[in-house]
Amino acid sequence: MFDRFFCILKVKNHLENKPKILNTLQHFHHQYNNENTDDEISFISNTDWEMNTINWYDFSISNEDKERYQKLVQKKFSKKVIIGKTWFNQYYPNSGAEHPFHTHKYCNLSNVYVVEGSKQVRTVLKCPKTGKEITPRVNEGEILIFPSNILHKSPKNFTNKRKTVIVFNSKFN
């Protein structure tokens, strides 16, 4: 599962989780303007980044899936993890919303649970050895897990489908 620098975990209870998550997100309306160095407008359509509204990991992931996540990380790193910051990002259809290349600080693993989205706007990782852009085949109902020092982005959404992700960081315990 970690034969590359990332792995994917299927969320067993995704069909139950999805309507509950999307229903709750209807109450949030906060656009985030990304810091960008090239004078181009860059934004996330809707997010609660830096707002600390809900622990999305506890809200979105069943106890069974939490156990499966912990077992996967334990198998790969021989360590348990504690969950840190959690948030959601939404990229509205045909909006051009994106999140440029970035890393996550003060944690060991970054995790992106794809609640809904198009294959054309999957998360892109930069291979730490070659610098080549890699697009893991992560589908709705799956969590992309990778070291938090890996550069990653969400490309501009010019599709007809909204992309919604729950993001959480984890630290080795």
mmCIF file of C-alpha atoms in Angstrom:
data_model
loop_
_atom_site.group_PDB
_atom_site.id
_atom_site.type_symbol
_atom_site.label_atom_id
_atom_site.label_comp_id
_atom_site.label_asym_id
_atom_site.label_seq_id
_atom_site.Cartn_x
_atom_site.Cartn_y
_atom_site.Cartn_z
ATOM 1 C CA MET A 1 0.000 0.000 0.000
ATOM 2 C CA PHE A 2 2.938 2.363 0.640
ATOM 3 C CA ASP A 3 5.141 0.973 -2.132
ATOM 4 C CA ARG A 4 5.126 4.568 -3.384
ATOM 5 C CA PHE A 5 5.291 7.646 -1.199
ATOM 6 C CA PHE A 6 1.499 7.660 -0.790
ATOM 7 C CA CYS A 7 -1.323 5.205 -0.189
ATOM 8 C CA ILE A 8 -5.099 5.136 -0.521
ATOM 9 C CA LEU A 9 -7.600 3.864 2.040
ATOM 10 C CA LYS A 10 -11.202 3.134 1.064
ATOM 11 C CA VAL A 11 -13.778 4.519 3.511
ATOM 12 C CA LYS A 12 -16.253 1.704 4.069
ATOM 13 C CA ASN A 13 -19.043 3.942 5.351
ATOM 14 C CA HIS A 14 -18.728 6.572 2.630
ATOM 15 C CA LEU A 15 -22.290 6.185 1.321
ATOM 16 C CA GLU A 16 -23.575 6.950 4.830
ATOM 17 C CA ASN A 17 -21.054 9.744 5.400
ATOM 18 C CA LYS A 18 -21.501 11.682 2.171
ATOM 19 C CA PRO A 19 -25.057 13.071 2.631
ATOM 20 C CA LYS A 20 -24.373 13.936 6.277
ATOM 21 C CA ILE A 21 -21.186 15.819 5.345
ATOM 22 C CA LEU A 22 -22.682 17.668 2.364
ATOM 23 C CA ASN A 23 -25.773 18.601 4.364
ATOM 24 C CA THR A 24 -23.615 20.151 7.080
ATOM 25 C CA LEU A 25 -21.420 22.013 4.591
ATOM 26 C CA GLN A 26 -24.487 23.840 3.195
ATOM 27 C CA HIS A 27 -24.258 26.102 6.256
ATOM 28 C CA PHE A 28 -20.721 27.316 5.478
ATOM 29 C CA HIS A 29 -19.943 30.133 3.074
ATOM 30 C CA HIS A 30 -16.322 31.211 3.360
ATOM 31 C CA GLN A 31 -14.087 31.758 0.344
ATOM 32 C CA TYR A 32 -10.349 31.607 1.053
ATOM 33 C CA ASN A 33 -7.938 33.573 -1.124
ATOM 34 C CA ASN A 34 -4.668 31.700 -1.489
ATOM 35 C CA GLU A 35 -1.378 33.507 -1.140
ATOM 36 C CA ASN A 36 0.134 33.363 -4.587
ATOM 37 C CA THR A 37 3.346 34.833 -5.931
ATOM 38 C CA ASP A 38 2.378 35.252 -9.580
ATOM 39 C CA ASP A 39 -0.369 37.915 -9.406
ATOM 40 C CA GLU A 40 -2.936 35.350 -10.514
ATOM 41 C CA ILE A 41 -6.153 35.122 -8.500
ATOM 42 C CA SER A 42 -6.190 31.840 -6.623
ATOM 43 C CA PHE A 43 -8.918 30.776 -4.227
ATOM 44 C CA ILE A 44 -10.804 27.927 -2.549
ATOM 45 C CA SER A 45 -14.566 28.334 -3.071
ATOM 46 C CA ASN A 46 -15.637 27.299 0.437
ATOM 47 C CA THR A 47 -13.562 26.246 3.452
ATOM 48 C CA ASP A 48 -13.351 26.447 7.207
ATOM 49 C CA TRP A 49 -9.524 26.532 7.167
ATOM 50 C CA GLU A 50 -8.309 28.486 10.223
ATOM 51 C CA MET A 51 -11.852 28.629 11.629
ATOM 52 C CA ASN A 52 -11.785 25.455 13.777
ATOM 53 C CA THR A 53 -15.513 24.879 13.453
ATOM 54 C CA ILE A 54 -15.913 21.085 13.581
ATOM 55 C CA ASN A 55 -13.575 18.157 14.138
ATOM 56 C CA TRP A 56 -14.198 16.784 10.644
ATOM 57 C CA TYR A 57 -12.263 13.586 11.336
ATOM 58 C CA ASP A 58 -14.598 12.636 14.192
ATOM 59 C CA PHE A 59 -17.660 13.879 12.300
ATOM 60 C CA SER A 60 -16.864 12.169 8.974
ATOM 61 C CA ILE A 61 -14.985 8.955 9.734
ATOM 62 C CA SER A 62 -16.639 5.989 11.455
ATOM 63 C CA ASN A 63 -14.932 4.207 14.345
ATOM 64 C CA GLU A 64 -14.380 1.202 12.077
ATOM 65 C CA ASP A 65 -12.631 3.352 9.463
ATOM 66 C CA LYS A 66 -10.595 5.108 12.163
ATOM 67 C CA GLU A 67 -9.316 1.711 13.294
ATOM 68 C CA ARG A 68 -8.471 0.739 9.700
ATOM 69 C CA TYR A 69 -6.606 4.034 9.248
ATOM 70 C CA GLN A 70 -4.584 3.492 12.441
ATOM 71 C CA LYS A 71 -3.727 -0.097 11.427
ATOM 72 C CA LEU A 72 -2.527 1.024 8.010
ATOM 73 C CA VAL A 73 -0.267 3.722 9.465
ATOM 74 C CA GLN A 74 0.994 1.343 12.179
ATOM 75 C CA LYS A 75 1.854 -1.248 9.520
ATOM 76 C CA LYS A 76 3.791 1.222 7.413
ATOM 77 C CA PHE A 77 5.568 3.289 10.084
ATOM 78 C CA SER A 78 5.400 1.088 13.196
ATOM 79 C CA LYS A 79 3.875 4.081 14.961
ATOM 80 C CA LYS A 80 0.463 5.229 16.020
ATOM 81 C CA VAL A 81 -0.783 8.657 15.099
ATOM 82 C CA ILE A 82 -2.851 11.322 16.739
ATOM 83 C CA ILE A 83 -5.125 13.469 14.615
ATOM 84 C CA GLY A 84 -4.367 17.168 14.533
ATOM 85 C CA LYS A 85 -6.014 19.944 12.569
ATOM 86 C CA THR A 86 -9.051 19.115 10.411
ATOM 87 C CA TRP A 87 -10.914 21.204 7.830
ATOM 88 C CA PHE A 88 -12.900 20.989 4.607
ATOM 89 C CA ASN A 89 -12.311 22.511 1.180
ATOM 90 C CA GLN A 90 -14.821 22.870 -1.633
ATOM 91 C CA TYR A 91 -13.997 23.819 -5.222
ATOM 92 C CA TYR A 92 -17.155 24.879 -7.031
ATOM 93 C CA PRO A 93 -17.870 23.756 -10.624
ATOM 94 C CA ASN A 94 -16.445 25.868 -13.448
ATOM 95 C CA SER A 95 -15.052 28.341 -10.903
ATOM 96 C CA GLY A 96 -11.341 27.898 -11.464
ATOM 97 C CA ALA A 97 -10.981 27.404 -7.715
ATOM 98 C CA GLU A 98 -7.716 25.725 -6.769
ATOM 99 C CA HIS A 99 -5.123 25.244 -4.065
ATOM 100 C CA PRO A 100 -1.591 25.732 -5.467
ATOM 101 C CA PHE A 101 1.379 23.572 -4.457
ATOM 102 C CA HIS A 102 1.963 23.621 -0.687
ATOM 103 C CA THR A 103 2.986 21.409 2.230
ATOM 104 C CA HIS A 104 1.583 20.950 5.735
ATOM 105 C CA LYS A 105 3.782 21.911 8.688
ATOM 106 C CA TYR A 106 3.931 20.545 12.240
ATOM 107 C CA CYS A 107 2.651 17.080 11.329
ATOM 108 C CA ASN A 108 3.891 13.850 9.755
ATOM 109 C CA LEU A 109 1.052 12.806 7.460
ATOM 110 C CA SER A 110 -1.501 14.681 5.372
ATOM 111 C CA ASN A 111 -4.810 13.016 4.583
ATOM 112 C CA VAL A 112 -7.376 13.991 1.949
ATOM 113 C CA TYR A 113 -10.779 12.278 2.143
ATOM 114 C CA VAL A 114 -12.541 12.769 -1.198
ATOM 115 C CA VAL A 115 -16.233 13.244 -0.426
ATOM 116 C CA GLU A 116 -17.152 14.171 -4.005
ATOM 117 C CA GLY A 117 -15.312 15.231 -7.105
ATOM 118 C CA SER A 118 -14.285 14.714 -10.670
ATOM 119 C CA LYS A 119 -11.332 12.637 -11.818
ATOM 120 C CA GLN A 120 -10.073 15.739 -13.657
ATOM 121 C CA VAL A 121 -9.432 17.594 -10.383
ATOM 122 C CA ARG A 122 -7.736 14.892 -8.307
ATOM 123 C CA THR A 123 -5.015 15.964 -5.876
ATOM 124 C CA VAL A 124 -1.597 16.213 -7.538
ATOM 125 C CA LEU A 125 1.609 15.277 -5.667
ATOM 126 C CA LYS A 126 5.187 16.206 -6.573
ATOM 127 C CA CYS A 127 7.531 13.223 -6.371
ATOM 128 C CA PRO A 128 10.224 14.128 -3.819
ATOM 129 C CA LYS A 129 12.946 12.329 -5.799
ATOM 130 C CA THR A 130 12.207 13.491 -9.350
ATOM 131 C CA GLY A 131 9.980 16.575 -8.953
ATOM 132 C CA LYS A 132 7.575 14.952 -11.408
ATOM 133 C CA GLU A 133 3.868 15.617 -10.886
ATOM 134 C CA ILE A 134 1.902 12.479 -10.021
ATOM 135 C CA THR A 135 -1.881 12.216 -9.849
ATOM 136 C CA PRO A 136 -2.895 9.301 -7.609
ATOM 137 C CA ARG A 137 -6.104 7.593 -8.710
ATOM 138 C CA VAL A 138 -8.142 8.558 -5.690
ATOM 139 C CA ASN A 139 -11.906 8.268 -6.067
ATOM 140 C CA GLU A 140 -14.896 9.424 -4.074
ATOM 141 C CA GLY A 141 -14.982 7.633 -0.745
ATOM 142 C CA GLU A 142 -11.203 7.207 -0.465
ATOM 143 C CA ILE A 143 -8.503 8.853 1.647
ATOM 144 C CA LEU A 144 -5.191 9.816 0.101
ATOM 145 C CA ILE A 145 -2.423 9.495 2.727
ATOM 146 C CA PHE A 146 1.061 10.944 2.175
ATOM 147 C CA PRO A 147 3.947 12.515 4.118
ATOM 148 C CA SER A 148 3.085 16.108 4.921
ATOM 149 C CA ASN A 149 6.358 17.483 3.546
ATOM 150 C CA ILE A 150 5.334 16.402 0.007
ATOM 151 C CA LEU A 151 4.300 19.283 -2.236
ATOM 152 C CA HIS A 152 0.697 18.833 -3.368
ATOM 153 C CA LYS A 153 -2.082 20.832 -4.996
ATOM 154 C CA SER A 154 -5.694 20.767 -6.046
ATOM 155 C CA PRO A 155 -5.821 21.859 -9.702
ATOM 156 C CA LYS A 156 -8.213 24.510 -11.004
ATOM 157 C CA ASN A 157 -11.761 23.229 -11.215
ATOM 158 C CA PHE A 158 -13.189 23.946 -14.656
ATOM 159 C CA THR A 159 -15.329 20.783 -14.599
ATOM 160 C CA ASN A 160 -19.103 20.625 -14.161
ATOM 161 C CA LYS A 161 -18.698 18.870 -10.803
ATOM 162 C CA ARG A 162 -17.956 20.281 -7.355
ATOM 163 C CA LYS A 163 -14.951 18.862 -5.494
ATOM 164 C CA THR A 164 -15.359 18.429 -1.729
ATOM 165 C CA VAL A 165 -12.613 17.092 0.523
ATOM 166 C CA ILE A 166 -12.151 16.617 4.245
ATOM 167 C CA VAL A 167 -8.510 17.187 5.144
ATOM 168 C CA PHE A 168 -6.766 16.156 8.338
ATOM 169 C CA ASN A 169 -3.206 16.129 9.559
ATOM 170 C CA SER A 170 -1.735 13.474 11.801
ATOM 171 C CA LYS A 171 1.378 13.277 13.964
ATOM 172 C CA PHE A 172 3.314 10.230 15.057
ATOM 173 C CA ASN A 173 2.630 9.431 18.692
#
